[in-house]
PDB file of C-alpha atoms in Angstrom:
ATOM      1  CA  UNK A 143     -92.621-104.406 166.411  1.00 91.00           C
ATOM      2  CA  UNK A 144     -90.973-106.998 168.823  1.00 97.00           C
ATOM      3  CA  UNK A 145     -90.024-110.033 167.212  1.00 97.00           C
ATOM      4  CA  UNK A 146     -90.399-113.323 169.394  1.00 98.00           C
ATOM      5  CA  UNK A 147     -88.008-115.864 169.811  1.00 97.00           C
ATOM      6  CA  UNK A 148     -88.368-118.919 167.311  1.00 96.00           C
ATOM      7  CA  UNK A 149     -91.213-121.192 168.435  1.00 97.00           C
ATOM      8  CA  UNK A 150     -90.458-124.927 169.270  1.00 95.00           C
ATOM      9  CA  UNK A 151     -91.806-127.773 167.512  1.00 94.00           C
ATOM     10  CA  UNK A 152     -90.695-130.485 169.963  1.00 93.00           C
ATOM     11  CA  UNK A 153     -90.624-131.160 173.433  1.00 92.00           C
ATOM     12  CA  UNK A 154     -89.669-133.197 176.382  1.00 93.00           C
ATOM     13  CA  UNK A 155     -93.326-133.972 177.446  1.00 95.00           C
ATOM     14  CA  UNK A 156     -95.757-135.887 175.286  1.00 95.00           C
ATOM     15  CA  UNK A 157     -99.107-134.810 174.016  1.00 94.00           C
ATOM     16  CA  UNK A 158    -100.645-137.462 176.408  1.00 96.00           C
ATOM     17  CA  UNK A 159     -98.910-136.519 179.110  1.00 96.00           C
ATOM     18  CA  UNK A 160     -99.826-132.796 178.762  1.00 96.00           C
ATOM     19  CA  UNK A 161    -103.614-133.792 178.086  1.00 96.00           C
ATOM     20  CA  UNK A 162    -103.375-135.998 181.233  1.00 97.00           C
ATOM     21  CA  UNK A 163    -102.156-133.492 183.673  1.00 95.00           C
ATOM     22  CA  UNK A 164    -104.086-130.098 182.296  1.00 96.00           C
ATOM     23  CA  UNK A 165    -106.216-128.600 184.608  1.00 96.00           C
ATOM     24  CA  UNK A 166    -107.430-125.037 185.358  1.00 97.00           C
ATOM     25  CA  UNK A 167    -105.425-123.021 187.746  1.00 97.00           C
ATOM     26  CA  UNK A 168    -106.187-119.563 189.318  1.00 96.00           C
ATOM     27  CA  UNK A 169    -103.319-119.235 191.918  1.00 97.00           C
ATOM     28  CA  UNK A 170     -99.919-117.955 190.657  1.00 98.00           C
ATOM     29  CA  UNK A 171     -96.722-116.697 191.669  1.00 97.00           C
ATOM     30  CA  UNK A 172     -94.877-113.806 191.361  1.00 96.00           C
ATOM     31  CA  UNK A 173     -92.187-115.712 189.216  1.00 98.00           C
ATOM     32  CA  UNK A 174     -91.865-113.861 185.467  1.00 98.00           C
ATOM     33  CA  UNK A 175     -92.280-115.719 182.437  1.00 98.00           C
ATOM     34  CA  UNK A 176     -89.398-115.811 179.758  1.00 98.00           C
ATOM     35  CA  UNK A 177     -90.036-113.820 176.576  1.00 98.00           C
ATOM     36  CA  UNK A 178     -89.688-117.287 174.811  1.00 98.00           C
ATOM     37  CA  UNK A 179     -92.634-118.795 176.990  1.00 98.00           C
ATOM     38  CA  UNK A 180     -94.865-116.022 176.206  1.00 98.00           C
ATOM     39  CA  UNK A 181     -94.557-116.317 172.359  1.00 98.00           C
ATOM     40  CA  UNK A 182     -94.753-120.099 172.729  1.00 98.00           C
ATOM     41  CA  UNK A 183     -98.024-119.734 174.208  1.00 98.00           C
ATOM     42  CA  UNK A 184     -98.995-117.356 171.170  1.00 98.00           C
ATOM     43  CA  UNK A 185     -98.185-119.122 168.756  1.00 98.00           C
ATOM     44  CA  UNK A 186     -99.841-122.728 170.123  1.00 98.00           C
ATOM     45  CA  UNK A 187    -102.847-120.452 169.920  1.00 98.00           C
ATOM     46  CA  UNK A 188    -102.701-118.835 166.340  1.00 98.00           C
ATOM     47  CA  UNK A 189     -99.078-119.212 165.208  1.00 98.00           C
ATOM     48  CA  UNK A 190     -98.578-120.409 161.572  1.00 97.00           C
ATOM     49  CA  UNK A 191     -97.281-123.668 160.680  1.00 95.00           C
ATOM     50  CA  UNK A 192     -97.643-124.190 157.009  1.00 85.00           C
ATOM     51  CA  UNK A 193     -97.978-122.846 153.605  1.00 84.00           C
ATOM     52  CA  UNK A 194    -100.886-120.155 152.998  1.00 88.00           C
ATOM     53  CA  UNK A 195    -100.463-118.983 156.410  1.00 91.00           C
ATOM     54  CA  UNK A 196    -102.078-122.209 157.892  1.00 95.00           C
ATOM     55  CA  UNK A 197    -101.961-121.971 161.471  1.00 97.00           C
ATOM     56  CA  UNK A 198    -101.940-123.896 164.772  1.00 97.00           C
ATOM     57  CA  UNK A 199    -105.772-123.928 165.240  1.00 97.00           C
ATOM     58  CA  UNK A 200    -107.926-124.959 162.700  1.00 97.00           C
ATOM     59  CA  UNK A 201    -110.557-122.120 160.953  1.00 97.00           C
ATOM     60  CA  UNK A 202    -113.883-122.589 158.959  1.00 97.00           C
ATOM     61  CA  UNK A 203    -112.686-122.197 155.378  1.00 96.00           C
ATOM     62  CA  UNK A 204    -109.319-120.805 156.579  1.00 95.00           C
ATOM     63  CA  UNK A 205    -110.549-117.360 157.081  1.00 97.00           C
ATOM     64  CA  UNK A 206    -108.872-116.967 160.731  1.00 97.00           C
ATOM     65  CA  UNK A 207    -111.543-114.630 162.368  1.00 98.00           C
ATOM     66  CA  UNK A 208    -109.755-115.062 166.013  1.00 98.00           C
ATOM     67  CA  UNK A 209    -107.143-112.235 167.247  1.00 98.00           C
ATOM     68  CA  UNK A 210    -104.758-112.776 170.035  1.00 98.00           C
ATOM     69  CA  UNK A 211    -103.605-110.024 172.616  1.00 98.00           C
ATOM     70  CA  UNK A 212    -100.653-110.251 175.273  1.00 98.00           C
ATOM     71  CA  UNK A 213    -101.327-108.230 178.706  1.00 98.00           C
ATOM     72  CA  UNK A 214     -98.085-108.478 180.258  1.00 98.00           C
ATOM     73  CA  UNK A 215     -97.108-107.859 183.878  1.00 98.00           C
ATOM     74  CA  UNK A 216     -94.277-110.100 184.410  1.00 98.00           C
ATOM     75  CA  UNK A 217     -92.603-110.948 181.168  1.00 98.00           C
ATOM     76  CA  UNK A 218     -88.705-110.787 181.174  1.00 97.00           C
ATOM     77  CA  UNK A 219     -87.468-108.738 178.371  1.00 96.00           C
ATOM     78  CA  UNK A 220     -90.813-107.425 177.729  1.00 98.00           C
ATOM     79  CA  UNK A 221     -91.888-104.315 178.995  1.00 98.00           C
ATOM     80  CA  UNK A 222     -95.363-104.197 181.027  1.00 98.00           C
ATOM     81  CA  UNK A 223     -98.176-103.510 178.764  1.00 98.00           C
ATOM     82  CA  UNK A 224    -100.582-104.539 175.938  1.00 98.00           C
ATOM     83  CA  UNK A 225     -99.771-106.250 172.742  1.00 98.00           C
ATOM     84  CA  UNK A 226    -101.130-107.618 169.697  1.00 98.00           C
ATOM     85  CA  UNK A 227     -99.991-110.810 168.452  1.00 98.00           C
ATOM     86  CA  UNK A 228     -99.106-111.029 164.530  1.00 98.00           C
ATOM     87  CA  UNK A 229     -99.060-114.503 163.618  1.00 98.00           C
ATOM     88  CA  UNK A 230     -97.316-113.456 160.257  1.00 95.00           C
ATOM     89  CA  UNK A 231     -93.830-112.802 161.339  1.00 95.00           C
ATOM     90  CA  UNK A 232     -94.457-114.251 165.198  1.00 98.00           C
ATOM     91  CA  UNK A 233     -94.447-110.855 166.663  1.00 98.00           C
ATOM     92  CA  UNK A 234     -95.861-108.220 168.918  1.00 98.00           C
ATOM     93  CA  UNK A 235     -97.151-104.715 168.191  1.00 98.00           C
ATOM     94  CA  UNK A 236     -97.587-102.695 171.715  1.00 98.00           C
ATOM     95  CA  UNK A 237    -100.650-100.914 171.680  1.00 98.00           C
ATOM     96  CA  UNK A 238    -100.200 -99.704 175.042  1.00 98.00           C
ATOM     97  CA  UNK A 239     -97.584 -99.230 178.185  1.00 98.00           C
ATOM     98  CA  UNK A 240     -97.926-100.027 181.886  1.00 98.00           C
ATOM     99  CA  UNK A 241     -99.325-102.814 183.758  1.00 98.00           C
ATOM    100  CA  UNK A 242    -102.863-103.176 183.118  1.00 98.00           C
ATOM    101  CA  UNK A 243    -103.634-106.447 184.838  1.00 98.00           C
ATOM    102  CA  UNK A 244    -105.097-104.817 187.902  1.00 98.00           C
ATOM    103  CA  UNK A 245    -107.606-103.040 185.295  1.00 98.00           C
ATOM    104  CA  UNK A 246    -108.249-106.113 183.378  1.00 98.00           C
ATOM    105  CA  UNK A 247    -109.485-107.928 186.644  1.00 98.00           C
ATOM    106  CA  UNK A 248    -111.733-104.872 187.433  1.00 98.00           C
ATOM    107  CA  UNK A 249    -113.261-105.793 183.739  1.00 98.00           C
ATOM    108  CA  UNK A 250    -113.391-109.191 184.721  1.00 98.00           C
ATOM    109  CA  UNK A 251    -115.443-109.155 187.821  1.00 97.00           C
ATOM    110  CA  UNK A 252    -112.801-108.843 190.141  1.00 97.00           C
ATOM    111  CA  UNK A 253    -111.045-112.068 189.819  1.00 97.00           C
ATOM    112  CA  UNK A 254    -108.397-112.230 191.554  1.00 97.00           C
ATOM    113  CA  UNK A 255    -106.401-114.709 189.101  1.00 97.00           C
ATOM    114  CA  UNK A 256    -106.468-112.144 186.246  1.00 98.00           C
ATOM    115  CA  UNK A 257    -104.395-109.428 188.752  1.00 98.00           C
ATOM    116  CA  UNK A 258    -102.020-112.113 190.020  1.00 97.00           C
ATOM    117  CA  UNK A 259    -100.664-113.840 186.890  1.00 98.00           C
ATOM    118  CA  UNK A 260     -97.899-113.076 184.871  1.00 98.00           C
ATOM    119  CA  UNK A 261     -99.765-112.176 181.575  1.00 98.00           C
ATOM    120  CA  UNK A 262    -102.951-112.669 180.054  1.00 98.00           C
ATOM    121  CA  UNK A 263    -103.800-114.183 176.657  1.00 98.00           C
ATOM    122  CA  UNK A 264    -106.841-112.296 175.312  1.00 98.00           C
ATOM    123  CA  UNK A 265    -108.953-113.921 172.606  1.00 98.00           C
ATOM    124  CA  UNK A 266    -111.362-112.022 170.076  1.00 98.00           C
ATOM    125  CA  UNK A 267    -112.988-112.706 167.084  1.00 98.00           C
ATOM    126  CA  UNK A 268    -114.091-110.772 163.736  1.00 98.00           C
ATOM    127  CA  UNK A 269    -117.297-112.194 162.896  1.00 98.00           C
ATOM    128  CA  UNK A 270    -117.194-110.631 159.336  1.00 97.00           C
ATOM    129  CA  UNK A 271    -114.201-112.445 158.476  1.00 97.00           C
ATOM    130  CA  UNK A 272    -116.051-115.719 158.797  1.00 98.00           C
ATOM    131  CA  UNK A 273    -119.817-114.612 158.092  1.00 98.00           C
ATOM    132  CA  UNK A 274    -118.862-113.363 154.637  1.00 97.00           C
ATOM    133  CA  UNK A 275    -118.760-117.113 153.528  1.00 97.00           C
ATOM    134  CA  UNK A 276    -120.616-118.842 156.120  1.00 98.00           C
ATOM    135  CA  UNK A 277    -123.359-116.332 157.160  1.00 97.00           C
ATOM    136  CA  UNK A 278    -125.384-116.818 160.401  1.00 95.00           C
ATOM    137  CA  UNK A 279    -123.201-119.965 161.162  1.00 97.00           C
ATOM    138  CA  UNK A 280    -120.132-117.638 161.559  1.00 97.00           C
ATOM    139  CA  UNK A 281    -120.818-117.220 165.529  1.00 97.00           C
ATOM    140  CA  UNK A 282    -120.821-121.141 166.185  1.00 97.00           C
ATOM    141  CA  UNK A 283    -117.604-121.720 163.872  1.00 98.00           C
ATOM    142  CA  UNK A 284    -115.877-118.797 165.593  1.00 98.00           C
ATOM    143  CA  UNK A 285    -116.427-120.374 168.994  1.00 98.00           C
ATOM    144  CA  UNK A 286    -115.337-123.830 167.796  1.00 98.00           C
ATOM    145  CA  UNK A 287    -112.246-122.083 166.823  1.00 98.00           C
ATOM    146  CA  UNK A 288    -111.765-120.356 170.240  1.00 98.00           C
ATOM    147  CA  UNK A 289    -112.194-123.565 171.907  1.00 98.00           C
ATOM    148  CA  UNK A 290    -109.201-125.102 169.689  1.00 98.00           C
ATOM    149  CA  UNK A 291    -107.136-122.157 170.172  1.00 98.00           C
ATOM    150  CA  UNK A 292    -107.753-122.202 174.077  1.00 98.00           C
ATOM    151  CA  UNK A 293    -106.968-125.896 174.475  1.00 98.00           C
ATOM    152  CA  UNK A 294    -103.644-125.560 172.449  1.00 98.00           C
ATOM    153  CA  UNK A 295    -102.697-122.686 174.914  1.00 98.00           C
ATOM    154  CA  UNK A 296    -103.443-124.788 177.765  1.00 98.00           C
ATOM    155  CA  UNK A 297    -101.763-127.786 176.796  1.00 98.00           C
ATOM    156  CA  UNK A 298     -98.926-125.697 175.709  1.00 98.00           C
ATOM    157  CA  UNK A 299     -98.757-124.017 179.359  1.00 98.00           C
ATOM    158  CA  UNK A 300     -98.652-127.657 180.679  1.00 97.00           C
ATOM    159  CA  UNK A 301     -95.499-128.456 178.495  1.00 97.00           C
ATOM    160  CA  UNK A 302     -93.893-125.255 180.078  1.00 97.00           C
ATOM    161  CA  UNK A 303     -94.824-125.746 183.497  1.00 97.00           C
ATOM    162  CA  UNK A 304     -97.518-122.974 183.452  1.00 98.00           C
ATOM    163  CA  UNK A 305    -100.867-122.761 184.460  1.00 98.00           C
ATOM    164  CA  UNK A 306    -103.719-121.100 183.304  1.00 98.00           C
ATOM    165  CA  UNK A 307    -107.696-121.140 183.162  1.00 98.00           C
ATOM    166  CA  UNK A 308    -110.103-119.992 180.454  1.00 98.00           C
ATOM    167  CA  UNK A 309    -112.357-116.713 181.608  1.00 98.00           C
ATOM    168  CA  UNK A 310    -115.594-115.858 180.239  1.00 98.00           C
ATOM    169  CA  UNK A 311    -117.033-113.710 182.747  1.00 98.00           C
ATOM    170  CA  UNK A 312    -116.300-109.841 182.165  1.00 98.00           C
ATOM    171  CA  UNK A 313    -117.753-106.676 180.689  1.00 98.00           C
ATOM    172  CA  UNK A 314    -117.299-106.672 176.931  1.00 98.00           C
ATOM    173  CA  UNK A 315    -117.436-103.161 176.565  1.00 97.00           C
ATOM    174  CA  UNK A 316    -114.947-102.395 179.550  1.00 97.00           C
ATOM    175  CA  UNK A 317    -112.501-104.871 178.154  1.00 98.00           C
ATOM    176  CA  UNK A 318    -112.511-103.566 174.142  1.00 98.00           C
ATOM    177  CA  UNK A 319    -111.921-100.232 175.747  1.00 98.00           C
ATOM    178  CA  UNK A 320    -109.178-101.228 177.666  1.00 98.00           C
ATOM    179  CA  UNK A 321    -107.583-103.388 174.879  1.00 98.00           C
ATOM    180  CA  UNK A 322    -108.199-100.826 172.478  1.00 98.00           C
ATOM    181  CA  UNK A 323    -109.792-103.385 170.232  1.00 98.00           C
ATOM    182  CA  UNK A 324    -111.503-102.228 166.848  1.00 97.00           C
ATOM    183  CA  UNK A 325    -114.893-102.104 166.648  1.00 97.00           C
ATOM    184  CA  UNK A 326    -115.610-105.125 164.590  1.00 97.00           C
ATOM    185  CA  UNK A 327    -113.692-107.252 167.106  1.00 98.00           C
ATOM    186  CA  UNK A 328    -115.894-108.866 169.998  1.00 98.00           C
ATOM    187  CA  UNK A 329    -114.017-110.515 172.945  1.00 98.00           C
ATOM    188  CA  UNK A 330    -114.247-113.924 173.605  1.00 98.00           C
ATOM    189  CA  UNK A 331    -112.288-115.362 176.895  1.00 98.00           C
ATOM    190  CA  UNK A 332    -109.243-114.192 178.954  1.00 98.00           C
ATOM    191  CA  UNK A 333    -106.583-116.686 179.858  1.00 98.00           C
ATOM    192  CA  UNK A 334    -104.325-115.798 182.644  1.00 98.00           C
ATOM    193  CA  UNK A 335    -100.938-117.445 182.896  1.00 98.00           C
ATOM    194  CA  UNK A 336     -97.964-118.160 184.973  1.00 98.00           C
ATOM    195  CA  UNK A 337     -96.362-120.253 187.461  1.00 98.00           C
ATOM    196  CA  UNK A 338     -98.311-122.088 189.491  1.00 96.00           C
ATOM    197  CA  UNK A 339     -98.059-121.180 193.805  1.00 89.00           C
TER     198      UNK A 339
END
């Protein structure tokens, strides 16, 4: 387990400013992210903010079907590899060692932003967590939650002077195998992140 730095809950950029500056970025420099910035992005997506495990993004029935992974290539104080984000404890669990950005780009139809960024946040969902209460509506609810999570990460990136983009074009099975997702998880999106060139 790798404990992440404590997330910040205030900053110098207003929410309105972050919203006005939010853009999709696909061209990144080779400057590494700090471990604190990587942790802040993950916390913004699915971090715990309240009693009974309430999180930064809303969830139907507070069932939290989303999982986040960090594919680290250039993150200070963190070996290149694939990590699973654990909101309870704000920490990372290493899944694989090595730089997987190029392989992940291959699974994402050769999109260069995935290969050239500092790190990629991967969002996945576990349908059964939501369907046990909401039945056939589960898929819609999970996609809504993924939208909230992606926007949180995008706005947090703006406040950290970082860029990102939401990518939905990839080979599901190649991505699942690369990340080593459990069978019940379904990949939803990729968010390459880094300093904009």
